[in-house]
Amino acid sequence: MAHDTQVASSTLLQKAALAVAATFALVGVLGFIPGITTNYDQMEFIGHHSGAELLGIFAVSVLHNLVHLAFGIVGFVLAKSFDGARAYLIGGGIIYLVLTVYGLVVDRHDDANFVPLNAADNWLHLVLGIGMIALGLLLGNRSEHRNVGRAV
């Protein structure tokens, strides 16, 4: 029953962080499934030469998939606390905005593009960054945290 109490006392912020973490973990796993990832046989461990694309849209490599999995695992761990969930969403959002800028500045075919990024990745990273920061700020209100478990 302790699990039920823990779930019931989770804040909306923590639930949002868990949902984001689960999405990252799922994307990381899907990146390793042929068919869901097109040109699977062209997947490289690292670098811009990887021809694999998740859903035929987003450039991926083994490293890229592992980063998604790691980002998901970190989110699962940090979502256990209110402050951790907020840090995961806001900090992760900042990381994805930086990654967006990196993807826009570094040419897709440049050796500096160590995690394959294409235009679809850049747009997705921009949306993820803004969305994660928005969730962290909007749901990270301390008053919500203090009111968890109180009768309305």
PDB file of N, CA and C in Angstrom, residues 60-144:
ATOM      1  N   VAL A  60      19.115   9.238 -36.113  1.00  0.00           N
ATOM      2  CA  VAL A  60      19.529   8.594 -34.870  1.00  0.00           C
ATOM      3  C   VAL A  60      20.809   7.794 -35.078  1.00  0.00           C
ATOM      4  N   SER A  61      21.472   7.546 -33.971  1.00  0.00           N
ATOM      5  CA  SER A  61      22.631   6.664 -33.930  1.00  0.00           C
ATOM      6  C   SER A  61      22.511   5.875 -32.632  1.00  0.00           C
ATOM      7  N   VAL A  62      23.415   4.954 -32.430  1.00  0.00           N
ATOM      8  CA  VAL A  62      23.398   4.209 -31.173  1.00  0.00           C
ATOM      9  C   VAL A  62      23.561   5.175 -30.007  1.00  0.00           C
ATOM     10  N   LEU A  63      24.518   6.096 -30.119  1.00  0.00           N
ATOM     11  CA  LEU A  63      24.733   7.078 -29.050  1.00  0.00           C
ATOM     12  C   LEU A  63      23.483   7.918 -28.812  1.00  0.00           C
ATOM     13  N   HIS A  64      22.850   8.370 -29.869  1.00  0.00           N
ATOM     14  CA  HIS A  64      21.637   9.185 -29.767  1.00  0.00           C
ATOM     15  C   HIS A  64      20.557   8.418 -28.995  1.00  0.00           C
ATOM     16  N   ASN A  65      20.372   7.137 -29.334  1.00  0.00           N
ATOM     17  CA  ASN A  65      19.380   6.316 -28.641  1.00  0.00           C
ATOM     18  C   ASN A  65      19.746   6.115 -27.172  1.00  0.00           C
ATOM     19  N   LEU A  66      21.031   5.894 -26.909  1.00  0.00           N
ATOM     20  CA  LEU A  66      21.474   5.719 -25.525  1.00  0.00           C
ATOM     21  C   LEU A  66      21.278   6.996 -24.703  1.00  0.00           C
ATOM     22  N   VAL A  67      21.480   8.148 -25.340  1.00  0.00           N
ATOM     23  CA  VAL A  67      21.244   9.417 -24.651  1.00  0.00           C
ATOM     24  C   VAL A  67      19.764   9.556 -24.291  1.00  0.00           C
ATOM     25  N   HIS A  68      18.873   9.175 -25.211  1.00  0.00           N
ATOM     26  CA  HIS A  68      17.437   9.225 -24.900  1.00  0.00           C
ATOM     27  C   HIS A  68      17.109   8.301 -23.727  1.00  0.00           C
ATOM     28  N   LEU A  69      17.665   7.097 -23.744  1.00  0.00           N
ATOM     29  CA  LEU A  69      17.432   6.164 -22.637  1.00  0.00           C
ATOM     30  C   LEU A  69      17.955   6.733 -21.315  1.00  0.00           C
ATOM     31  N   ALA A  70      19.155   7.284 -21.334  1.00  0.00           N
ATOM     32  CA  ALA A  70      19.736   7.863 -20.121  1.00  0.00           C
ATOM     33  C   ALA A  70      18.907   9.044 -19.622  1.00  0.00           C
ATOM     34  N   PHE A  71      18.436   9.875 -20.546  1.00  0.00           N
ATOM     35  CA  PHE A  71      17.604  11.019 -20.175  1.00  0.00           C
ATOM     36  C   PHE A  71      16.318  10.534 -19.513  1.00  0.00           C
ATOM     37  N   GLY A  72      15.777   9.430 -20.002  1.00  0.00           N
ATOM     38  CA  GLY A  72      14.584   8.852 -19.393  1.00  0.00           C
ATOM     39  C   GLY A  72      14.870   8.332 -17.994  1.00  0.00           C
ATOM     40  N   ILE A  73      15.968   7.616 -17.828  1.00  0.00           N
ATOM     41  CA  ILE A  73      16.319   7.062 -16.515  1.00  0.00           C
ATOM     42  C   ILE A  73      16.559   8.178 -15.505  1.00  0.00           C
ATOM     43  N   VAL A  74      17.271   9.210 -15.905  1.00  0.00           N
ATOM     44  CA  VAL A  74      17.507  10.357 -15.018  1.00  0.00           C
ATOM     45  C   VAL A  74      16.168  10.969 -14.609  1.00  0.00           C
ATOM     46  N   GLY A  75      15.253  11.084 -15.550  1.00  0.00           N
ATOM     47  CA  GLY A  75      13.932  11.636 -15.246  1.00  0.00           C
ATOM     48  C   GLY A  75      13.172  10.788 -14.244  1.00  0.00           C
ATOM     49  N   PHE A  76      13.239   9.456 -14.380  1.00  0.00           N
ATOM     50  CA  PHE A  76      12.567   8.570 -13.424  1.00  0.00           C
ATOM     51  C   PHE A  76      13.108   8.785 -12.012  1.00  0.00           C
ATOM     52  N   VAL A  77      14.412   8.929 -11.905  1.00  0.00           N
ATOM     53  CA  VAL A  77      15.044   9.124 -10.602  1.00  0.00           C
ATOM     54  C   VAL A  77      14.673  10.490 -10.022  1.00  0.00           C
ATOM     55  N   LEU A  78      14.794  11.536 -10.823  1.00  0.00           N
ATOM     56  CA  LEU A  78      14.543  12.888 -10.325  1.00  0.00           C
ATOM     57  C   LEU A  78      13.062  13.152 -10.047  1.00  0.00           C
ATOM     58  N   ALA A  79      12.176  12.462 -10.727  1.00  0.00           N
ATOM     59  CA  ALA A  79      10.737  12.681 -10.532  1.00  0.00           C
ATOM     60  C   ALA A  79      10.253  12.187  -9.171  1.00  0.00           C
ATOM     61  N   LYS A  80      11.108  11.524  -8.420  1.00  0.00           N
ATOM     62  CA  LYS A  80      10.715  11.044  -7.091  1.00  0.00           C
ATOM     63  C   LYS A  80      10.501  12.179  -6.104  1.00  0.00           C
ATOM     64  N   SER A  81      11.093  13.337  -6.392  1.00  0.00           N
ATOM     65  CA  SER A  81      10.907  14.487  -5.504  1.00  0.00           C
ATOM     66  C   SER A  81      10.422  15.688  -6.316  1.00  0.00           C
ATOM     67  N   PHE A  82       9.772  16.594  -5.627  1.00  0.00           N
ATOM     68  CA  PHE A  82       9.263  17.807  -6.264  1.00  0.00           C
ATOM     69  C   PHE A  82      10.408  18.617  -6.866  1.00  0.00           C
ATOM     70  N   ASP A  83      11.441  18.874  -6.057  1.00  0.00           N
ATOM     71  CA  ASP A  83      12.576  19.678  -6.536  1.00  0.00           C
ATOM     72  C   ASP A  83      13.322  18.976  -7.665  1.00  0.00           C
ATOM     73  N   GLY A  84      13.454  17.667  -7.558  1.00  0.00           N
ATOM     74  CA  GLY A  84      14.115  16.907  -8.616  1.00  0.00           C
ATOM     75  C   GLY A  84      13.344  16.965  -9.919  1.00  0.00           C
ATOM     76  N   ALA A  85      12.023  16.835  -9.834  1.00  0.00           N
ATOM     77  CA  ALA A  85      11.178  16.887 -11.034  1.00  0.00           C
ATOM     78  C   ALA A  85      11.291  18.253 -11.705  1.00  0.00           C
ATOM     79  N   ARG A  86      11.267  19.298 -10.893  1.00  0.00           N
ATOM     80  CA  ARG A  86      11.384  20.652 -11.444  1.00  0.00           C
ATOM     81  C   ARG A  86      12.755  20.848 -12.099  1.00  0.00           C
ATOM     82  N   ALA A  87      13.801  20.385 -11.435  1.00  0.00           N
ATOM     83  CA  ALA A  87      15.155  20.505 -11.990  1.00  0.00           C
ATOM     84  C   ALA A  87      15.274  19.719 -13.294  1.00  0.00           C
ATOM     85  N   TYR A  88      14.671  18.532 -13.343  1.00  0.00           N
ATOM     86  CA  TYR A  88      14.714  17.708 -14.554  1.00  0.00           C
ATOM     87  C   TYR A  88      14.036  18.424 -15.712  1.00  0.00           C
ATOM     88  N   LEU A  89      12.859  18.957 -15.476  1.00  0.00           N
ATOM     89  CA  LEU A  89      12.117  19.610 -16.562  1.00  0.00           C
ATOM     90  C   LEU A  89      12.794  20.904 -17.017  1.00  0.00           C
ATOM     91  N   ILE A  90      13.152  21.743 -16.079  1.00  0.00           N
ATOM     92  CA  ILE A  90      13.768  23.027 -16.452  1.00  0.00           C
ATOM     93  C   ILE A  90      15.193  22.809 -16.977  1.00  0.00           C
ATOM     94  N   GLY A  91      15.978  22.037 -16.258  1.00  0.00           N
ATOM     95  CA  GLY A  91      17.350  21.769 -16.696  1.00  0.00           C
ATOM     96  C   GLY A  91      17.383  21.017 -18.019  1.00  0.00           C
ATOM     97  N   GLY A  92      16.527  20.010 -18.148  1.00  0.00           N
ATOM     98  CA  GLY A  92      16.451  19.259 -19.398  1.00  0.00           C
ATOM     99  C   GLY A  92      15.993  20.132 -20.547  1.00  0.00           C
ATOM    100  N   GLY A  93      15.049  21.029 -20.264  1.00  0.00           N
ATOM    101  CA  GLY A  93      14.585  21.960 -21.294  1.00  0.00           C
ATOM    102  C   GLY A  93      15.705  22.866 -21.771  1.00  0.00           C
ATOM    103  N   ILE A  94      16.509  23.337 -20.834  1.00  0.00           N
ATOM    104  CA  ILE A  94      17.656  24.183 -21.199  1.00  0.00           C
ATOM    105  C   ILE A  94      18.642  23.388 -22.057  1.00  0.00           C
ATOM    106  N   ILE A  95      18.890  22.151 -21.671  1.00  0.00           N
ATOM    107  CA  ILE A  95      19.790  21.296 -22.464  1.00  0.00           C
ATOM    108  C   ILE A  95      19.263  21.154 -23.889  1.00  0.00           C
ATOM    109  N   TYR A  96      17.958  20.955 -24.035  1.00  0.00           N
ATOM    110  CA  TYR A  96      17.405  20.788 -25.375  1.00  0.00           C
ATOM    111  C   TYR A  96      17.410  22.090 -26.174  1.00  0.00           C
ATOM    112  N   LEU A  97      17.290  23.232 -25.510  1.00  0.00           N
ATOM    113  CA  LEU A  97      17.418  24.500 -26.236  1.00  0.00           C
ATOM    114  C   LEU A  97      18.859  24.699 -26.706  1.00  0.00           C
ATOM    115  N   VAL A  98      19.815  24.342 -25.865  1.00  0.00           N
ATOM    116  CA  VAL A  98      21.224  24.416 -26.265  1.00  0.00           C
ATOM    117  C   VAL A  98      21.477  23.463 -27.433  1.00  0.00           C
ATOM    118  N   LEU A  99      20.899  22.279 -27.363  1.00  0.00           N
ATOM    119  CA  LEU A  99      21.041  21.312 -28.451  1.00  0.00           C
ATOM    120  C   LEU A  99      20.422  21.837 -29.749  1.00  0.00           C
ATOM    121  N   THR A 100      19.330  22.590 -29.628  1.00  0.00           N
ATOM    122  CA  THR A 100      18.714  23.213 -30.803  1.00  0.00           C
ATOM    123  C   THR A 100      19.688  24.188 -31.456  1.00  0.00           C
ATOM    124  N   VAL A 101      20.283  25.038 -30.643  1.00  0.00           N
ATOM    125  CA  VAL A 101      21.256  26.010 -31.161  1.00  0.00           C
ATOM    126  C   VAL A 101      22.429  25.270 -31.789  1.00  0.00           C
ATOM    127  N   TYR A 102      22.920  24.246 -31.120  1.00  0.00           N
ATOM    128  CA  TYR A 102      24.020  23.431 -31.651  1.00  0.00           C
ATOM    129  C   TYR A 102      23.645  22.861 -33.016  1.00  0.00           C
ATOM    130  N   GLY A 103      22.440  22.319 -33.120  1.00  0.00           N
ATOM    131  CA  GLY A 103      21.985  21.734 -34.380  1.00  0.00           C
ATOM    132  C   GLY A 103      21.849  22.755 -35.495  1.00  0.00           C
ATOM    133  N   LEU A 104      21.538  23.990 -35.135  1.00  0.00           N
ATOM    134  CA  LEU A 104      21.410  25.045 -36.144  1.00  0.00           C
ATOM    135  C   LEU A 104      22.767  25.585 -36.585  1.00  0.00           C
ATOM    136  N   VAL A 105      23.737  25.562 -35.667  1.00  0.00           N
ATOM    137  CA  VAL A 105      25.054  26.129 -35.953  1.00  0.00           C
ATOM    138  C   VAL A 105      25.963  25.124 -36.668  1.00  0.00           C
ATOM    139  N   VAL A 106      25.897  23.868 -36.254  1.00  0.00           N
ATOM    140  CA  VAL A 106      26.783  22.842 -36.810  1.00  0.00           C
ATOM    141  C   VAL A 106      26.137  22.232 -38.053  1.00  0.00           C
ATOM    142  N   ASP A 107      26.878  22.212 -39.121  1.00  0.00           N
ATOM    143  CA  ASP A 107      26.395  21.619 -40.363  1.00  0.00           C
ATOM    144  C   ASP A 107      26.133  20.130 -40.158  1.00  0.00           C
ATOM    145  N   ARG A 108      25.044  19.645 -40.715  1.00  0.00           N
ATOM    146  CA  ARG A 108      24.656  18.233 -40.568  1.00  0.00           C
ATOM    147  C   ARG A 108      25.771  17.286 -40.977  1.00  0.00           C
ATOM    148  N   HIS A 109      26.583  17.659 -41.934  1.00  0.00           N
ATOM    149  CA  HIS A 109      27.627  16.779 -42.448  1.00  0.00           C
ATOM    150  C   HIS A 109      29.013  17.083 -41.878  1.00  0.00           C
ATOM    151  N   ASP A 110      29.070  17.952 -40.884  1.00  0.00           N
ATOM    152  CA  ASP A 110      30.330  18.313 -40.242  1.00  0.00           C
ATOM    153  C   ASP A 110      30.716  17.240 -39.223  1.00  0.00           C
ATOM    154  N   ASP A 111      31.989  16.999 -39.057  1.00  0.00           N
ATOM    155  CA  ASP A 111      32.460  16.020 -38.074  1.00  0.00           C
ATOM    156  C   ASP A 111      32.059  16.407 -36.644  1.00  0.00           C
ATOM    157  N   ALA A 112      31.807  17.678 -36.398  1.00  0.00           N
ATOM    158  CA  ALA A 112      31.377  18.120 -35.071  1.00  0.00           C
ATOM    159  C   ALA A 112      29.964  17.645 -34.751  1.00  0.00           C
ATOM    160  N   ASN A 113      29.250  17.189 -35.759  1.00  0.00           N
ATOM    161  CA  ASN A 113      27.893  16.671 -35.561  1.00  0.00           C
ATOM    162  C   ASN A 113      28.011  15.226 -35.081  1.00  0.00           C
ATOM    163  N   PHE A 114      28.443  15.057 -33.816  1.00  0.00           N
ATOM    164  CA  PHE A 114      28.725  13.722 -33.285  1.00  0.00           C
ATOM    165  C   PHE A 114      27.461  12.939 -32.941  1.00  0.00           C
ATOM    166  N   VAL A 115      26.361  13.640 -32.698  1.00  0.00           N
ATOM    167  CA  VAL A 115      25.058  12.993 -32.543  1.00  0.00           C
ATOM    168  C   VAL A 115      24.260  13.445 -33.755  1.00  0.00           C
ATOM    169  N   PRO A 116      23.914  12.533 -34.645  1.00  0.00           N
ATOM    170  CA  PRO A 116      23.301  12.973 -35.900  1.00  0.00           C
ATOM    171  C   PRO A 116      22.049  13.815 -35.649  1.00  0.00           C
ATOM    172  N   LEU A 117      22.058  15.000 -36.229  1.00  0.00           N
ATOM    173  CA  LEU A 117      20.934  15.924 -36.095  1.00  0.00           C
ATOM    174  C   LEU A 117      20.526  16.366 -37.486  1.00  0.00           C
ATOM    175  N   ASN A 118      19.224  16.436 -37.713  1.00  0.00           N
ATOM    176  CA  ASN A 118      18.726  16.984 -38.967  1.00  0.00           C
ATOM    177  C   ASN A 118      17.705  18.066 -38.639  1.00  0.00           C
ATOM    178  N   ALA A 119      17.082  18.642 -39.639  1.00  0.00           N
ATOM    179  CA  ALA A 119      16.134  19.737 -39.411  1.00  0.00           C
ATOM    180  C   ALA A 119      14.970  19.286 -38.528  1.00  0.00           C
ATOM    181  N   ALA A 120      14.494  18.067 -38.724  1.00  0.00           N
ATOM    182  CA  ALA A 120      13.387  17.561 -37.899  1.00  0.00           C
ATOM    183  C   ALA A 120      13.818  17.469 -36.436  1.00  0.00           C
ATOM    184  N   ASP A 121      15.053  17.008 -36.195  1.00  0.00           N
ATOM    185  CA  ASP A 121      15.570  16.953 -34.820  1.00  0.00           C
ATOM    186  C   ASP A 121      15.621  18.347 -34.210  1.00  0.00           C
ATOM    187  N   ASN A 122      16.093  19.324 -34.990  1.00  0.00           N
ATOM    188  CA  ASN A 122      16.199  20.688 -34.472  1.00  0.00           C
ATOM    189  C   ASN A 122      14.846  21.238 -34.054  1.00  0.00           C
ATOM    190  N   TRP A 123      13.835  21.039 -34.887  1.00  0.00           N
ATOM    191  CA  TRP A 123      12.490  21.512 -34.534  1.00  0.00           C
ATOM    192  C   TRP A 123      11.959  20.784 -33.305  1.00  0.00           C
ATOM    193  N   LEU A 124      12.162  19.479 -33.261  1.00  0.00           N
ATOM    194  CA  LEU A 124      11.705  18.701 -32.108  1.00  0.00           C
ATOM    195  C   LEU A 124      12.417  19.151 -30.835  1.00  0.00           C
ATOM    196  N   HIS A 125      13.713  19.381 -30.912  1.00  0.00           N
ATOM    197  CA  HIS A 125      14.466  19.827 -29.743  1.00  0.00           C
ATOM    198  C   HIS A 125      13.990  21.196 -29.272  1.00  0.00           C
ATOM    199  N   LEU A 126      13.654  22.071 -30.194  1.00  0.00           N
ATOM    200  CA  LEU A 126      13.122  23.382 -29.823  1.00  0.00           C
ATOM    201  C   LEU A 126      11.799  23.231 -29.077  1.00  0.00           C
ATOM    202  N   VAL A 127      10.899  22.431 -29.605  1.00  0.00           N
ATOM    203  CA  VAL A 127       9.595  22.216 -28.961  1.00  0.00           C
ATOM    204  C   VAL A 127       9.775  21.544 -27.599  1.00  0.00           C
ATOM    205  N   LEU A 128      10.651  20.541 -27.536  1.00  0.00           N
ATOM    206  CA  LEU A 128      10.921  19.870 -26.260  1.00  0.00           C
ATOM    207  C   LEU A 128      11.479  20.841 -25.232  1.00  0.00           C
ATOM    208  N   GLY A 129      12.439  21.636 -25.635  1.00  0.00           N
ATOM    209  CA  GLY A 129      13.041  22.591 -24.713  1.00  0.00           C
ATOM    210  C   GLY A 129      12.023  23.563 -24.155  1.00  0.00           C
ATOM    211  N   ILE A 130      11.247  24.164 -25.029  1.00  0.00           N
ATOM    212  CA  ILE A 130      10.221  25.122 -24.581  1.00  0.00           C
ATOM    213  C   ILE A 130       9.174  24.417 -23.723  1.00  0.00           C
ATOM    214  N   GLY A 131       8.734  23.242 -24.174  1.00  0.00           N
ATOM    215  CA  GLY A 131       7.705  22.510 -23.441  1.00  0.00           C
ATOM    216  C   GLY A 131       8.152  22.071 -22.060  1.00  0.00           C
ATOM    217  N   MET A 132       9.370  21.557 -21.968  1.00  0.00           N
ATOM    218  CA  MET A 132       9.867  21.101 -20.665  1.00  0.00           C
ATOM    219  C   MET A 132      10.043  22.272 -19.695  1.00  0.00           C
ATOM    220  N   ILE A 133      10.587  23.368 -20.184  1.00  0.00           N
ATOM    221  CA  ILE A 133      10.756  24.542 -19.318  1.00  0.00           C
ATOM    222  C   ILE A 133       9.393  25.064 -18.887  1.00  0.00           C
ATOM    223  N   ALA A 134       8.446  25.120 -19.805  1.00  0.00           N
ATOM    224  CA  ALA A 134       7.097  25.592 -19.471  1.00  0.00           C
ATOM    225  C   ALA A 134       6.464  24.702 -18.405  1.00  0.00           C
ATOM    226  N   LEU A 135       6.571  23.395 -18.564  1.00  0.00           N
ATOM    227  CA  LEU A 135       6.027  22.481 -17.549  1.00  0.00           C
ATOM    228  C   LEU A 135       6.688  22.707 -16.196  1.00  0.00           C
ATOM    229  N   GLY A 136       7.995  22.820 -16.203  1.00  0.00           N
ATOM    230  CA  GLY A 136       8.727  23.028 -14.956  1.00  0.00           C
ATOM    231  C   GLY A 136       8.341  24.318 -14.256  1.00  0.00           C
ATOM    232  N   LEU A 137       8.169  25.382 -15.040  1.00  0.00           N
ATOM    233  CA  LEU A 137       7.816  26.673 -14.443  1.00  0.00           C
ATOM    234  C   LEU A 137       6.342  26.743 -14.046  1.00  0.00           C
ATOM    235  N   LEU A 138       5.472  26.282 -14.919  1.00  0.00           N
ATOM    236  CA  LEU A 138       4.035  26.374 -14.635  1.00  0.00           C
ATOM    237  C   LEU A 138       3.582  25.427 -13.533  1.00  0.00           C
ATOM    238  N   LEU A 139       4.142  24.223 -13.527  1.00  0.00           N
ATOM    239  CA  LEU A 139       3.738  23.240 -12.515  1.00  0.00           C
ATOM    240  C   LEU A 139       4.660  23.240 -11.302  1.00  0.00           C
ATOM    241  N   GLY A 140       5.746  23.983 -11.386  1.00  0.00           N
ATOM    242  CA  GLY A 140       6.737  24.010 -10.309  1.00  0.00           C
ATOM    243  C   GLY A 140       6.450  25.035  -9.242  1.00  0.00           C
ATOM    244  N   ASN A 141       5.224  25.483  -9.168  1.00  0.00           N
ATOM    245  CA  ASN A 141       4.811  26.453  -8.160  1.00  0.00           C
ATOM    246  C   ASN A 141       4.890  25.810  -6.776  1.00  0.00           C
ATOM    247  N   ARG A 142       5.549  26.454  -5.863  1.00  0.00           N
ATOM    248  CA  ARG A 142       5.701  25.938  -4.496  1.00  0.00           C
ATOM    249  C   ARG A 142       4.357  25.757  -3.790  1.00  0.00           C
ATOM    250  N   SER A 143       3.357  26.585  -4.103  1.00  0.00           N
ATOM    251  CA  SER A 143       2.073  26.471  -3.420  1.00  0.00           C
ATOM    252  C   SER A 143       1.415  25.136  -3.737  1.00  0.00           C
ATOM    253  N   GLU A 144       1.598  24.629  -4.973  1.00  0.00           N
ATOM    254  CA  GLU A 144       1.040  23.313  -5.319  1.00  0.00           C
ATOM    255  C   GLU A 144       1.699  22.245  -4.464  1.00  0.00           C
TER     256      GLU A 144
END
